[in-house]
Amino acid sequence: MISVHDRRVADAVGDLDGFRRVFYDCLTARADALFDLTDAVLCADGPVRSLVELSLVGEHRRGHGALYDALACGQLDVDRLRTALAGVPLPRAADGRLVLAVDITCWLRPDAHTSPQRILCHTYGRGKDQTIRVPGWPYSMVVALESGRSSWTAPLDAVRLAPGADAATVTAGQVRDIAERLVAAGQWQTGDSNILVVADAGYDAPRLAFLLRDLPVQVLARMRSDRVLRRAAPPRQPGTNGRPPRHGGEFAFGDPATWGEPDAATSTDTRLYGTAWARAWNRLHPRLTHRSAWIDAAKVLPVIEGTVIRLEVDHLPSSATPKTVWLWWSGVDPTTADVNRLWQTFLRRFDIEHTFRLFKQTLGWTAPKIRTPQAADRWTWLILAAHTQLRLARPLAADLRRPWERPAPPERLSPARVRRGFRHLRANSACPAGAPKPNRPGPGRPPGRPNRHPTRRYDIHIVTSSATGKTTSSKKKSTNPRPRRTG
């Protein structure tokens, strides 16, 4: 009789082999070189520092010229790869629902003057509350989250933000496309819980919920602590003249006098944060105006109702000061169980930061000095495919730990520790790439003939306001900011 462990291992071998074959079929030009390059990323000893060093890995059976040629001239069927990523087994929350985290991470290229479509990306400075702008390529990524404390996620999509693109519109298009692919793949069926999209304060949560209102999707996002929302409009009294009001009283995050009694409340003892108090107020919405994102909206702006959750903990792991977080959920009429589930789900959003760090520090996503954004997109999708293979190989990997590391069970291995043993797993996995053909390198440029065609240099794109056409400048943060009453 086959045990549960043996069945799980057999399923993992089948999933890994199937994805490797589908991934090879997605490579429509320079397929063998791109596939070997992905294997070199997975089998390299230590972090990836540069592209040329990957040509020295044994799994990369070609020269460094083929490596650069594959990234510059190769082709990748992105739509088919997106479908393949949506069809592999995905992690789910404790209640069985799919939880997607969205965020933007930047590939900084400050000295790449010959690279087009660079944007000033937001980065953090060394001092407190200091931010600097560095030229680079920002990418909007969507991943599926696991339940519990983990550094594993399932990347599903990555889109580079073009100059002038709106982050909320791009993210809404990504989530819409992913939701349709998940339904087509059978990951979500009628009667299942709605897919939960978790975002940080950089996103306009009500607008994101409005753009996804026709999908089985709910939005949970953090809001700034200076926001002011409105309650539902009071019922119209008989005999009252004039236009009926569309908004009720104010709910100012910074003014406890406007809160009133919460509609749901919960208290939980945690190991890291001490006691966590969560209070929720039902049917609150922002007062929209015909500005910024809503400048081209209809004459009557929508009323987007949701639930506001105030989360307060005793202390953070790195400090003894209390911390307060404001969350907005696109659902209404929350129960105590909903409030407790939502704030714990939001804390799982930070697992995407572990994925970004793995991409950049271990898999070498931002290490290559790639010139064109098309080659950068191609390399980004190779990194996503490599991470997916690591996740599928997770039940098969052995714990090749260092002498100073603690032993870990197979289900608790980090992605970096699974990558250490992937070379042994690759030997027993499908490898559809063909062997390289013997060839001689080209003659190159003749001696004494310098390059007389200098590469074109590109300016950095500066964000301008769509309403006024003026360049937006960063202003000094006010010590006494006014509450945001519109949004």
Tab-separated table of C-alpha atoms in Angstrom:
chain	number	residue	atom	x	y	z
A	1	MET	CA	0.000	0.000	0.000
A	2	ILE	CA	1.374	3.397	-0.992
A	3	SER	CA	1.845	5.751	1.951
A	4	VAL	CA	0.777	9.358	2.015
A	5	HIS	CA	4.404	10.504	1.909
A	6	ASP	CA	5.183	8.393	-1.169
A	7	ARG	CA	2.087	9.682	-2.932
A	8	ARG	CA	3.067	13.242	-2.101
A	9	VAL	CA	6.584	12.704	-3.459
A	10	ALA	CA	5.221	11.123	-6.645
A	11	ASP	CA	2.863	14.062	-7.171
A	12	ALA	CA	5.704	16.533	-6.633
A	13	VAL	CA	7.897	14.733	-9.204
A	14	GLY	CA	5.065	14.802	-11.718
A	15	ASP	CA	4.319	18.490	-11.106
A	16	LEU	CA	7.990	19.464	-11.459
A	17	ASP	CA	8.498	17.452	-14.648
A	18	GLY	CA	5.268	18.769	-16.136
A	19	PHE	CA	6.120	22.395	-15.432
A	20	ARG	CA	9.649	22.040	-16.840
A	21	ARG	CA	8.241	20.668	-20.096
A	22	VAL	CA	5.594	23.383	-20.334
A	23	PHE	CA	8.170	26.058	-19.532
A	24	TYR	CA	10.397	24.791	-22.351
A	25	ASP	CA	7.436	24.931	-24.745
A	26	CYS	CA	6.899	28.580	-23.744
A	27	LEU	CA	10.373	29.450	-25.050
A	28	THR	CA	9.775	30.145	-28.733
A	29	ALA	CA	13.248	31.382	-29.745
A	30	ARG	CA	16.670	30.481	-28.303
A	31	ALA	CA	14.770	27.907	-26.237
A	32	ASP	CA	17.713	25.658	-25.379
A	33	ALA	CA	19.925	28.551	-24.264
A	34	LEU	CA	17.191	30.147	-22.144
A	35	PHE	CA	16.319	26.817	-20.517
A	36	ASP	CA	19.969	26.125	-19.675
A	37	LEU	CA	20.287	29.647	-18.295
A	38	THR	CA	17.348	29.027	-15.932
A	39	ASP	CA	18.907	25.767	-14.770
A	40	ALA	CA	22.193	27.584	-14.150
A	41	VAL	CA	20.368	30.038	-11.882
A	42	LEU	CA	18.897	27.126	-9.932
A	43	CYS	CA	22.119	25.096	-9.684
A	44	ALA	CA	24.744	27.795	-9.117
A	45	ASP	CA	26.765	27.639	-5.915
A	46	GLY	CA	25.880	30.671	-3.849
A	47	PRO	CA	24.127	33.852	-4.929
A	48	VAL	CA	24.087	34.925	-8.571
A	49	ARG	CA	26.411	37.913	-8.987
A	50	SER	CA	26.597	38.324	-12.763
A	51	LEU	CA	25.396	36.711	-15.961
A	52	VAL	CA	28.802	35.743	-17.257
A	53	GLU	CA	29.522	33.667	-14.149
A	54	LEU	CA	26.434	31.578	-14.912
A	55	SER	CA	28.131	30.382	-18.108
A	56	LEU	CA	30.693	28.622	-15.887
A	57	VAL	CA	28.044	26.528	-14.114
A	58	GLY	CA	28.082	22.922	-15.261
A	59	GLU	CA	24.366	22.897	-16.093
A	60	HIS	CA	24.912	25.749	-18.574
A	61	ARG	CA	26.319	23.777	-21.485
A	62	ARG	CA	26.910	26.763	-23.756
A	63	GLY	CA	29.310	29.652	-23.930
A	64	HIS	CA	28.812	33.135	-22.586
A	65	GLY	CA	28.053	34.416	-26.084
A	66	ALA	CA	24.997	32.186	-26.349
A	67	LEU	CA	23.883	33.396	-22.920
A	68	TYR	CA	23.850	37.062	-23.902
A	69	ASP	CA	22.381	36.263	-27.312
A	70	ALA	CA	19.508	34.342	-25.701
A	71	LEU	CA	18.551	37.269	-23.465
A	72	ALA	CA	18.899	39.820	-26.255
A	73	CYS	CA	17.195	37.918	-29.098
A	74	GLY	CA	15.251	35.111	-27.424
A	75	GLN	CA	11.468	34.970	-27.359
A	76	LEU	CA	9.055	33.908	-24.622
A	77	ASP	CA	5.324	33.215	-24.837
A	78	VAL	CA	4.288	35.171	-21.750
A	79	ASP	CA	0.563	34.362	-22.000
A	80	ARG	CA	1.235	30.647	-22.058
A	81	LEU	CA	3.634	30.916	-19.128
A	82	ARG	CA	1.025	32.879	-17.147
A	83	THR	CA	-1.451	30.068	-17.781
A	84	ALA	CA	1.123	27.501	-16.639
A	85	LEU	CA	1.793	29.411	-13.403
A	86	ALA	CA	-1.937	29.583	-12.682
A	87	GLY	CA	-2.311	25.836	-13.255
A	88	VAL	CA	0.316	24.543	-10.807
A	89	PRO	CA	-0.729	23.741	-7.208
A	90	LEU	CA	-1.088	27.028	-5.318
A	91	PRO	CA	-0.921	27.706	-1.568
A	92	ARG	CA	-4.107	28.646	0.223
A	93	ALA	CA	-5.110	30.266	3.474
A	94	ALA	CA	-6.300	28.330	6.506
A	95	ASP	CA	-9.940	28.652	5.381
A	96	GLY	CA	-9.131	27.370	1.867
A	97	ARG	CA	-9.363	30.676	0.014
A	98	LEU	CA	-6.767	32.109	-2.351
A	99	VAL	CA	-4.920	35.143	-1.005
A	100	LEU	CA	-3.007	37.309	-3.480
A	101	ALA	CA	-0.490	39.967	-2.475
A	102	VAL	CA	0.342	42.829	-4.834
A	103	ASP	CA	3.303	45.155	-4.579
A	104	ILE	CA	5.796	47.096	-6.688
A	105	THR	CA	9.521	46.441	-6.521
A	106	CYS	CA	12.172	48.294	-8.481
A	107	TRP	CA	15.122	47.231	-10.570
A	108	LEU	CA	17.377	50.234	-9.972
A	109	ARG	CA	19.497	51.360	-12.958
A	110	PRO	CA	20.949	54.760	-11.982
A	111	ASP	CA	23.927	54.608	-14.390
A	112	ALA	CA	22.190	52.990	-17.385
A	113	HIS	CA	22.021	56.100	-19.549
A	114	THR	CA	21.533	54.026	-22.723
A	115	SER	CA	18.536	52.121	-21.297
A	116	PRO	CA	15.118	53.527	-22.292
A	117	GLN	CA	11.902	53.775	-20.258
A	118	ARG	CA	13.558	54.354	-16.908
A	119	ILE	CA	11.455	55.975	-14.187
A	120	LEU	CA	12.370	57.656	-10.934
A	121	CYS	CA	11.676	54.874	-8.427
A	122	HIS	CA	10.850	55.425	-4.783
A	123	THR	CA	13.512	54.075	-2.405
A	124	TYR	CA	14.143	54.538	1.294
A	125	GLY	CA	17.052	56.610	2.560
A	126	ARG	CA	19.260	55.923	5.530
A	127	GLY	CA	17.570	58.389	7.857
A	128	LYS	CA	14.135	58.134	9.390
A	129	ASP	CA	11.281	59.091	7.024
A	130	GLN	CA	13.783	59.847	4.265
A	131	THR	CA	13.060	58.817	0.695
A	132	ILE	CA	15.107	59.260	-2.446
A	133	ARG	CA	14.325	58.828	-6.131
A	134	VAL	CA	16.591	56.539	-8.143
A	135	PRO	CA	16.172	55.789	-11.876
A	136	GLY	CA	15.123	52.248	-12.644
A	137	TRP	CA	12.440	49.897	-13.928
A	138	PRO	CA	9.538	49.330	-11.488
A	139	TYR	CA	7.731	45.986	-11.665
A	140	SER	CA	4.278	45.220	-10.344
A	141	MET	CA	4.177	41.658	-9.049
A	142	VAL	CA	1.347	39.418	-7.853
A	143	VAL	CA	1.990	36.370	-5.659
A	144	ALA	CA	-0.177	33.850	-3.831
A	145	LEU	CA	0.400	33.677	-0.063
A	146	GLU	CA	0.592	30.733	2.294
A	147	SER	CA	-0.955	30.475	5.735
A	148	GLY	CA	1.257	30.831	8.777
A	149	ARG	CA	4.772	32.224	9.048
A	150	SER	CA	6.654	31.360	5.884
A	151	SER	CA	9.050	32.830	3.339
A	152	TRP	CA	7.366	30.953	0.482
A	153	THR	CA	5.035	32.548	-2.012
A	154	ALA	CA	3.794	31.548	-5.469
A	155	PRO	CA	4.616	34.284	-8.052
A	156	LEU	CA	1.894	34.534	-10.680
A	157	ASP	CA	2.602	37.660	-12.698
A	158	ALA	CA	5.082	40.493	-13.235
A	159	VAL	CA	4.464	43.613	-15.312
A	160	ARG	CA	6.945	46.419	-15.839
A	161	LEU	CA	5.369	49.837	-15.344
A	162	ALA	CA	5.826	51.890	-18.490
A	163	PRO	CA	6.404	55.650	-18.219
A	164	GLY	CA	3.141	57.365	-17.360
A	165	ALA	CA	1.351	54.139	-16.340
A	166	ASP	CA	-1.032	54.203	-13.381
A	167	ALA	CA	-0.163	51.608	-10.746
A	168	ALA	CA	-3.787	50.987	-9.704
A	169	THR	CA	-4.914	50.443	-13.305
A	170	VAL	CA	-2.017	48.102	-14.049
A	171	THR	CA	-2.588	46.118	-10.856
A	172	ALA	CA	-6.319	45.855	-11.521
A	173	GLY	CA	-5.573	44.499	-14.999
A	174	GLN	CA	-3.133	41.983	-13.536
A	175	VAL	CA	-5.595	40.749	-10.897
A	176	ARG	CA	-8.388	40.541	-13.478
A	177	ASP	CA	-6.257	38.461	-15.818
A	178	ILE	CA	-5.059	36.203	-12.979
A	179	ALA	CA	-8.599	35.673	-11.660
A	180	GLU	CA	-9.814	34.624	-15.104
A	181	ARG	CA	-6.905	32.195	-15.493
A	182	LEU	CA	-7.483	30.743	-12.015
A	183	VAL	CA	-11.142	30.128	-12.841
A	184	ALA	CA	-10.193	28.516	-16.157
A	185	ALA	CA	-7.633	26.293	-14.395
A	186	GLY	CA	-10.167	25.159	-11.783
A	187	GLN	CA	-8.373	26.881	-8.896
A	188	TRP	CA	-11.586	28.789	-8.080
A	189	GLN	CA	-15.075	27.393	-8.539
A	190	THR	CA	-18.557	28.688	-7.940
A	191	GLY	CA	-19.339	28.540	-4.241
A	192	ASP	CA	-15.749	29.040	-3.087
A	193	SER	CA	-14.751	31.966	-0.900
A	194	ASN	CA	-13.842	35.165	-2.713
A	195	ILE	CA	-10.214	35.701	-3.663
A	196	LEU	CA	-8.636	38.181	-1.245
A	197	VAL	CA	-6.198	40.759	-2.652
A	198	VAL	CA	-3.901	42.276	-0.009
A	199	ALA	CA	-2.049	45.547	-0.650
A	200	ASP	CA	-0.091	48.155	1.269
A	201	ALA	CA	-0.808	51.853	1.718
A	202	GLY	CA	0.681	52.789	-1.655
A	203	TYR	CA	-2.477	51.561	-3.414
A	204	ASP	CA	-5.839	53.289	-3.636
A	205	ALA	CA	-7.869	50.454	-2.133
A	206	PRO	CA	-11.383	51.818	-2.894
A	207	ARG	CA	-10.461	52.453	-6.521
A	208	LEU	CA	-8.912	48.997	-6.835
A	209	ALA	CA	-12.095	47.459	-5.413
A	210	PHE	CA	-14.201	49.549	-7.820
A	211	LEU	CA	-12.212	48.338	-10.841
A	212	LEU	CA	-12.602	44.701	-9.721
A	213	ARG	CA	-16.221	44.911	-8.596
A	214	ASP	CA	-17.457	42.387	-11.220
A	215	LEU	CA	-15.056	39.631	-10.086
A	216	PRO	CA	-15.173	37.275	-7.072
A	217	VAL	CA	-12.456	39.398	-5.478
A	218	GLN	CA	-12.226	41.363	-2.243
A	219	VAL	CA	-9.582	43.965	-1.450
A	220	LEU	CA	-7.804	44.411	1.882
A	221	ALA	CA	-5.303	47.261	2.088
A	222	ARG	CA	-3.656	49.520	4.608
A	223	MET	CA	-4.639	53.184	4.710
A	224	ARG	CA	-2.713	56.196	5.856
A	225	SER	CA	-3.422	57.365	9.378
A	226	ASP	CA	-4.488	60.852	8.191
A	227	ARG	CA	-7.467	59.680	6.124
A	228	VAL	CA	-11.015	60.897	6.701
A	229	LEU	CA	-13.858	58.681	5.470
A	230	ARG	CA	-17.608	59.222	5.455
A	231	ARG	CA	-20.438	57.230	6.921
A	232	ALA	CA	-23.518	56.169	5.006
A	233	ALA	CA	-25.999	58.931	4.205
A	234	PRO	CA	-28.738	59.275	6.847
A	235	PRO	CA	-32.309	58.460	5.809
A	236	ARG	CA	-34.187	61.336	4.263
A	237	GLN	CA	-36.685	62.929	6.609
A	238	PRO	CA	-40.265	63.469	5.332
A	239	GLY	CA	-40.938	66.975	4.101
A	240	THR	CA	-37.254	67.799	3.512
A	241	ASN	CA	-36.525	69.845	0.396
A	242	GLY	CA	-33.416	69.916	-1.740
A	243	ARG	CA	-31.074	67.298	-3.047
A	244	PRO	CA	-30.591	64.316	-0.709
A	245	PRO	CA	-27.129	64.025	0.832
A	246	ARG	CA	-24.758	61.397	-0.546
A	247	HIS	CA	-22.436	61.283	2.477
A	248	GLY	CA	-22.928	61.008	6.194
A	249	GLY	CA	-20.768	62.253	9.053
A	250	GLU	CA	-16.993	62.174	9.045
A	251	PHE	CA	-14.863	59.346	10.397
A	252	ALA	CA	-11.407	60.838	10.980
A	253	PHE	CA	-8.680	58.323	11.736
A	254	GLY	CA	-6.862	60.845	13.887
A	255	ASP	CA	-9.929	61.997	15.876
A	256	PRO	CA	-11.341	59.359	18.269
A	257	ALA	CA	-14.353	61.571	18.927
A	258	THR	CA	-15.670	60.734	15.422
A	259	TRP	CA	-15.354	56.977	15.727
A	260	GLY	CA	-18.295	55.938	17.852
A	261	GLU	CA	-18.855	52.372	18.971
A	262	PRO	CA	-17.303	49.706	16.748
A	263	ASP	CA	-19.508	47.196	14.964
A	264	ALA	CA	-17.116	44.337	15.772
A	265	ALA	CA	-14.129	43.952	18.071
A	266	THR	CA	-11.656	41.240	18.932
A	267	SER	CA	-8.610	40.755	21.162
A	268	THR	CA	-5.885	38.166	20.549
A	269	ASP	CA	-2.681	37.304	22.410
A	270	THR	CA	0.268	36.898	20.028
A	271	ARG	CA	3.832	35.771	20.578
A	272	LEU	CA	5.549	38.585	18.655
A	273	TYR	CA	3.274	41.560	19.225
A	274	GLY	CA	1.734	40.903	22.618
A	275	THR	CA	-1.985	41.585	22.769
A	276	ALA	CA	-3.544	42.655	19.473
A	277	TRP	CA	-6.791	44.643	19.550
A	278	ALA	CA	-8.843	44.946	16.376
A	279	ARG	CA	-11.959	47.113	16.059
A	280	ALA	CA	-14.091	47.429	12.932
A	281	TRP	CA	-16.573	50.043	11.724
A	282	ASN	CA	-19.001	49.080	8.989
A	283	ARG	CA	-19.986	50.891	5.747
A	284	LEU	CA	-17.445	53.695	5.525
A	285	HIS	CA	-16.447	55.212	2.189
A	286	PRO	CA	-14.178	57.991	0.879
A	287	ARG	CA	-15.652	61.178	-0.552
A	288	LEU	CA	-14.487	61.168	-4.164
A	289	THR	CA	-13.884	64.262	-6.272
A	290	HIS	CA	-13.372	64.829	-9.996
A	291	ARG	CA	-9.615	64.950	-9.631
A	292	SER	CA	-6.609	62.681	-10.115
A	293	ALA	CA	-7.802	59.141	-10.888
A	294	TRP	CA	-11.480	60.106	-11.114
A	295	ILE	CA	-11.009	63.012	-13.508
A	296	ASP	CA	-12.504	61.045	-16.420
A	297	ALA	CA	-15.202	59.331	-14.379
A	298	ALA	CA	-18.927	59.714	-14.836
A	299	LYS	CA	-20.815	62.782	-13.690
A	300	VAL	CA	-22.017	60.993	-10.554
A	301	LEU	CA	-19.082	59.498	-8.669
A	302	PRO	CA	-19.655	56.111	-7.007
A	303	VAL	CA	-19.988	55.506	-3.296
A	304	ILE	CA	-17.588	52.662	-2.483
A	305	GLU	CA	-18.489	51.283	0.922
A	306	GLY	CA	-16.234	49.088	2.991
A	307	THR	CA	-15.128	48.178	6.492
A	308	VAL	CA	-12.426	50.040	8.403
A	309	ILE	CA	-10.340	47.995	10.856
A	310	ARG	CA	-8.076	49.575	13.460
A	311	LEU	CA	-5.341	47.191	14.582
A	312	GLU	CA	-3.285	48.045	17.655
A	313	VAL	CA	-0.586	45.870	19.202
A	314	ASP	CA	1.393	46.150	22.423
A	315	HIS	CA	4.783	46.392	20.763
A	316	LEU	CA	6.757	45.551	17.659
A	317	PRO	CA	9.514	42.897	17.716
A	318	SER	CA	12.181	45.586	17.270
A	319	SER	CA	10.803	48.184	19.691
A	320	ALA	CA	8.693	48.554	22.784
A	321	THR	CA	6.422	51.264	21.351
A	322	PRO	CA	2.825	50.415	20.412
A	323	LYS	CA	1.867	50.307	16.770
A	324	THR	CA	-1.441	51.190	15.108
A	325	VAL	CA	-2.471	50.157	11.597
A	326	TRP	CA	-5.607	51.185	9.717
A	327	LEU	CA	-7.042	48.684	7.232
A	328	TRP	CA	-9.835	48.998	4.677
A	329	TRP	CA	-11.775	45.938	3.491
A	330	SER	CA	-14.102	46.056	0.502
A	331	GLY	CA	-16.598	43.783	2.272
A	332	VAL	CA	-19.342	44.981	4.588
A	333	ASP	CA	-21.167	43.674	7.674
A	334	PRO	CA	-18.108	42.011	9.253
A	335	THR	CA	-18.292	39.500	12.050
A	336	THR	CA	-15.780	39.038	14.839
A	337	ALA	CA	-14.339	36.040	12.999
A	338	ASP	CA	-13.933	38.148	9.842
A	339	VAL	CA	-12.064	40.877	11.699
A	340	ASN	CA	-9.734	38.388	13.361
A	341	ARG	CA	-9.052	36.663	10.030
A	342	LEU	CA	-8.478	39.871	8.073
A	343	TRP	CA	-5.826	41.483	10.251
A	344	GLN	CA	-3.893	38.221	10.489
A	345	THR	CA	-4.090	37.855	6.706
A	346	PHE	CA	-2.697	41.339	6.268
A	347	LEU	CA	0.378	40.407	8.305
A	348	ARG	CA	1.043	37.604	5.800
A	349	ARG	CA	1.421	40.264	3.069
A	350	PHE	CA	4.969	40.870	4.250
A	351	ASP	CA	5.960	37.426	2.917
A	352	ILE	CA	6.211	39.072	-0.488
A	353	GLU	CA	9.159	41.066	0.828
A	354	HIS	CA	11.018	37.780	1.463
A	355	THR	CA	10.354	36.836	-2.169
A	356	PHE	CA	11.742	40.155	-3.412
A	357	ARG	CA	14.853	39.699	-1.304
A	358	LEU	CA	15.321	36.163	-2.656
A	359	PHE	CA	14.952	37.443	-6.228
A	360	LYS	CA	17.541	40.174	-5.772
A	361	GLN	CA	20.060	38.724	-3.333
A	362	THR	CA	20.068	35.008	-4.205
A	363	LEU	CA	18.665	34.488	-7.707
A	364	GLY	CA	20.334	37.645	-9.024
A	365	TRP	CA	17.290	39.281	-10.573
A	366	THR	CA	18.789	42.792	-10.541
A	367	ALA	CA	22.427	41.715	-10.949
A	368	PRO	CA	22.711	41.770	-14.788
A	369	LYS	CA	23.499	45.040	-16.545
A	370	ILE	CA	20.849	44.571	-19.210
A	371	ARG	CA	20.367	47.438	-21.646
A	372	THR	CA	16.886	47.013	-23.128
A	373	PRO	CA	13.673	46.729	-21.089
A	374	GLN	CA	12.524	43.856	-23.332
A	375	ALA	CA	15.535	41.778	-22.255
A	376	ALA	CA	14.826	42.777	-18.637
A	377	ASP	CA	11.272	41.474	-18.968
A	378	ARG	CA	12.600	38.230	-20.446
A	379	TRP	CA	15.045	37.783	-17.562
A	380	THR	CA	12.295	38.568	-15.034
A	381	TRP	CA	10.100	35.774	-16.347
A	382	LEU	CA	13.026	33.348	-16.185
A	383	ILE	CA	13.429	34.232	-12.500
A	384	LEU	CA	9.704	33.610	-11.889
A	385	ALA	CA	9.965	30.228	-13.632
A	386	ALA	CA	13.032	29.339	-11.554
A	387	HIS	CA	11.256	30.223	-8.297
A	388	THR	CA	8.242	28.123	-9.319
A	389	GLN	CA	10.519	25.115	-9.876
A	390	LEU	CA	11.976	25.617	-6.400
A	391	ARG	CA	8.506	25.630	-4.894
A	392	LEU	CA	7.464	22.488	-6.767
A	393	ALA	CA	10.688	20.766	-5.670
A	394	ARG	CA	10.103	21.675	-2.048
A	395	PRO	CA	8.779	18.219	-0.974
A	396	LEU	CA	11.702	16.513	-2.763
A	397	ALA	CA	14.642	18.526	-1.413
A	398	ALA	CA	17.001	17.254	1.261
A	399	ASP	CA	18.236	19.527	4.027
A	400	LEU	CA	21.807	20.340	2.937
A	401	ARG	CA	22.429	22.611	5.869
A	402	ARG	CA	25.607	24.355	6.831
A	403	PRO	CA	27.362	23.251	10.064
A	404	TRP	CA	26.161	26.370	11.866
A	405	GLU	CA	22.527	26.047	10.772
A	406	ARG	CA	19.815	24.294	12.696
A	407	PRO	CA	18.116	21.229	11.201
A	408	ALA	CA	14.729	21.910	9.631
A	409	PRO	CA	11.941	19.532	8.597
A	410	PRO	CA	11.208	19.307	4.843
A	411	GLU	CA	8.100	21.494	5.101
A	412	ARG	CA	10.103	24.256	6.825
A	413	LEU	CA	13.000	24.536	4.362
A	414	SER	CA	13.532	28.020	2.990
A	415	PRO	CA	13.777	28.619	-0.782
A	416	ALA	CA	17.540	29.181	-0.521
A	417	ARG	CA	18.039	25.814	1.219
A	418	VAL	CA	15.887	24.022	-1.367
A	419	ARG	CA	18.043	25.598	-4.088
A	420	ARG	CA	21.191	24.011	-2.608
A	421	GLY	CA	19.949	20.543	-3.488
A	422	PHE	CA	18.246	21.330	-6.785
A	423	ARG	CA	21.292	20.131	-8.742
A	424	HIS	CA	20.654	16.592	-7.465
A	425	LEU	CA	16.941	16.837	-8.286
A	426	ARG	CA	17.615	18.117	-11.789
A	427	ALA	CA	19.471	14.923	-12.687
A	428	ASN	CA	16.223	12.950	-12.245
A	429	SER	CA	13.912	15.578	-13.779
A	430	ALA	CA	12.868	16.230	-17.336
A	431	CYS	CA	15.411	18.180	-19.387
A	432	PRO	CA	13.910	18.844	-22.827
A	433	ALA	CA	16.697	21.217	-23.918
A	434	GLY	CA	18.960	19.807	-26.614
A	435	ALA	CA	22.718	19.473	-26.408
A	436	PRO	CA	24.743	22.373	-27.810
A	437	LYS	CA	26.217	22.105	-31.287
A	438	PRO	CA	29.962	22.601	-31.769
A	439	ASN	CA	30.694	26.007	-33.200
A	440	ARG	CA	33.414	28.579	-33.449
A	441	PRO	CA	33.098	32.138	-32.198
A	442	GLY	CA	32.752	34.910	-34.746
A	443	PRO	CA	35.701	37.059	-35.801
A	444	GLY	CA	34.383	40.125	-33.974
A	445	ARG	CA	35.289	43.682	-34.903
A	446	PRO	CA	38.488	43.919	-36.958
A	447	PRO	CA	41.467	45.397	-35.107
A	448	GLY	CA	41.870	49.125	-35.493
A	449	ARG	CA	38.229	49.797	-36.317
A	450	PRO	CA	36.497	51.493	-33.384
A	451	ASN	CA	32.757	51.634	-33.048
A	452	ARG	CA	31.602	54.737	-34.920
A	453	HIS	CA	27.931	54.311	-34.035
A	454	PRO	CA	27.508	55.341	-30.393
A	455	THR	CA	24.499	54.027	-28.541
A	456	ARG	CA	21.615	56.398	-28.105
A	457	ARG	CA	21.168	57.895	-24.655
A	458	TYR	CA	17.742	58.324	-23.068
A	459	ASP	CA	16.382	60.781	-20.548
A	460	ILE	CA	14.725	59.672	-17.334
A	461	HIS	CA	10.967	59.869	-17.403
A	462	ILE	CA	9.597	62.494	-15.003
A	463	VAL	CA	6.068	61.958	-13.761
A	464	THR	CA	3.696	64.799	-14.628
A	465	SER	CA	0.253	65.532	-13.324
A	466	SER	CA	-2.448	64.455	-15.779
A	467	ALA	CA	-4.675	67.337	-14.736
A	468	THR	CA	-2.271	70.277	-14.941
A	469	GLY	CA	0.568	68.909	-17.068
A	470	LYS	CA	3.110	70.223	-14.555
A	471	THR	CA	5.947	68.189	-13.150
A	472	THR	CA	5.269	66.805	-9.701
A	473	SER	CA	7.929	67.766	-7.191
A	474	SER	CA	8.560	66.144	-3.840
A	475	LYS	CA	7.708	68.493	-0.992
A	476	LYS	CA	9.041	68.380	2.521
A	477	LYS	CA	6.872	66.358	4.831
A	478	SER	CA	4.774	68.595	7.039
A	479	THR	CA	5.070	68.221	10.788
A	480	ASN	CA	1.337	68.929	11.174
A	481	PRO	CA	-0.349	67.517	8.033
A	482	ARG	CA	-3.994	68.168	7.348
A	483	PRO	CA	-6.342	65.160	7.267
A	484	ARG	CA	-7.149	63.807	3.787
A	485	ARG	CA	-10.875	64.314	3.389
A	486	THR	CA	-11.033	63.366	-0.291
A	487	GLY	CA	-9.589	60.451	-2.179
